[in-house]
Short mmCIF file of C-alpha atoms in Angstrom, two decimals:
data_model
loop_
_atom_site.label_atom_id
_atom_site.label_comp_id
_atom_site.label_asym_id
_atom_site.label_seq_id
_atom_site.Cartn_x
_atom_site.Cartn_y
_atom_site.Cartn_z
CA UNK A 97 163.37 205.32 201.22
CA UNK A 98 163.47 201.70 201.54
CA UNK A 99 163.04 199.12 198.00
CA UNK A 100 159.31 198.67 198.34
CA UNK A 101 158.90 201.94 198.07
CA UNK A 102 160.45 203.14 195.66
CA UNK A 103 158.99 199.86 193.38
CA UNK A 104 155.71 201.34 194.32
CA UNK A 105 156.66 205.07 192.72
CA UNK A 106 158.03 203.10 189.72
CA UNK A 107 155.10 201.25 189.32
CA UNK A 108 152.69 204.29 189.66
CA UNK A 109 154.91 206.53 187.39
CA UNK A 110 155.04 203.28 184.77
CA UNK A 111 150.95 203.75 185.15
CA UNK A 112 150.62 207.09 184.58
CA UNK A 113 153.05 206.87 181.41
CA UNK A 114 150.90 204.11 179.85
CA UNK A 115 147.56 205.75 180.58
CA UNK A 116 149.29 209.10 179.32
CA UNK A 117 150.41 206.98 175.93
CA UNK A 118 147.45 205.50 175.68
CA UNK A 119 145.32 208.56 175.44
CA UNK A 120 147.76 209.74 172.67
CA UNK A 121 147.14 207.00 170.73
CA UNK A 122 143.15 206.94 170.98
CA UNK A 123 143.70 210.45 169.46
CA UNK A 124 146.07 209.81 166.75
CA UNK A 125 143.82 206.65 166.05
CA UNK A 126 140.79 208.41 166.33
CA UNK A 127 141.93 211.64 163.91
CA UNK A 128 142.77 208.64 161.09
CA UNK A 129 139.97 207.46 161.09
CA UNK A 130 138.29 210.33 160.31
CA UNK A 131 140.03 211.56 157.67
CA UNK A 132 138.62 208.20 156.27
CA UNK A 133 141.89 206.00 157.06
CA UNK A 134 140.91 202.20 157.21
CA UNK A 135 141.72 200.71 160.72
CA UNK A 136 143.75 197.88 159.63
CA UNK A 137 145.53 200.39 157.78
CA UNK A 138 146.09 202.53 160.83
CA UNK A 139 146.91 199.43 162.61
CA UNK A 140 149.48 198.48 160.84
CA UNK A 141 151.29 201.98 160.14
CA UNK A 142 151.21 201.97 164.18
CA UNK A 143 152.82 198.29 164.77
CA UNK A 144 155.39 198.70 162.30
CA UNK A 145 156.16 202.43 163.00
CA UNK A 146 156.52 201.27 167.11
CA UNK A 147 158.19 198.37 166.26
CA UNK A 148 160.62 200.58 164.33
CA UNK A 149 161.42 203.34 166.93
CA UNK A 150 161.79 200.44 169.60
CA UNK A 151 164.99 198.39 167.07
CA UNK A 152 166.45 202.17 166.49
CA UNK A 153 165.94 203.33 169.91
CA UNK A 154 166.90 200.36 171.63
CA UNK A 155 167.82 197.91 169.00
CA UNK A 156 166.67 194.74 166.78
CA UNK A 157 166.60 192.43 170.02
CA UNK A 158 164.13 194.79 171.75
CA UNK A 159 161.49 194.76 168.67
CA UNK A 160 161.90 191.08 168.63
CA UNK A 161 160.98 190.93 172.19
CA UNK A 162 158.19 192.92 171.90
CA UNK A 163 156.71 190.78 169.33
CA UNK A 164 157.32 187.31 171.02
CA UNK A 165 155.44 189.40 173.88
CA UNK A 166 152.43 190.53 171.22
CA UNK A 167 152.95 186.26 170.45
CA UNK A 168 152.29 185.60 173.81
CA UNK A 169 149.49 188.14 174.97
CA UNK A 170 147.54 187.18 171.46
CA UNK A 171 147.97 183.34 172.24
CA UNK A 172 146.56 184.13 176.04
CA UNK A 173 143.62 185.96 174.31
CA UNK A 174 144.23 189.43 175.26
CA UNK A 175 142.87 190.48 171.62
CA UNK A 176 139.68 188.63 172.01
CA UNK A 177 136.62 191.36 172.50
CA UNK A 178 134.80 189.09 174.40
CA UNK A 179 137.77 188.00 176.50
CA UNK A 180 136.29 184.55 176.71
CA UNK A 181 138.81 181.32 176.07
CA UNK A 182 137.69 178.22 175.60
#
């Protein structure tokens, strides 16, 4: 199997991980905030228990990453609802 290839099977197996974490977390997120848990509350239990599991799991200079990468999506407006920068 030649490089492209197998980029294209990491890529799709990356996918299918996110969209499989993703659905865990509209659950989780969704079960908080019906047992009457504030979203910002929920919000930030999530952030700082990922950010957390990422410094013990793979240590401090991974969770700094990952914020300077939050940094960068929230400063290219990736957290706007409207998506719209002016």
């Amino acid at each position: 199997m030649d490089g492209a290839k197998l980029e294209e099977i990491d890529a799709l197996i990356l996918a299918e991980k996110r969209s499989i974490t993703r659905e865990i977390f509209a659950e989780a997120w969704e079960r908080a905030l019906e047992d009457g848990i504030e979203a910002e509350v929920i919000a930030r239990a999530f952030i700082d228990g990922a950010l957390g599991e990422l410094a013990r799991a793979s240590g401090d200079s991974e969770a700094l990453k990952m914020i300077a990468m939050i940094r960068s999506m929230e400063q290219g407006g990736e957290f706007l609802l409207d998506k719209t920068i002016q």
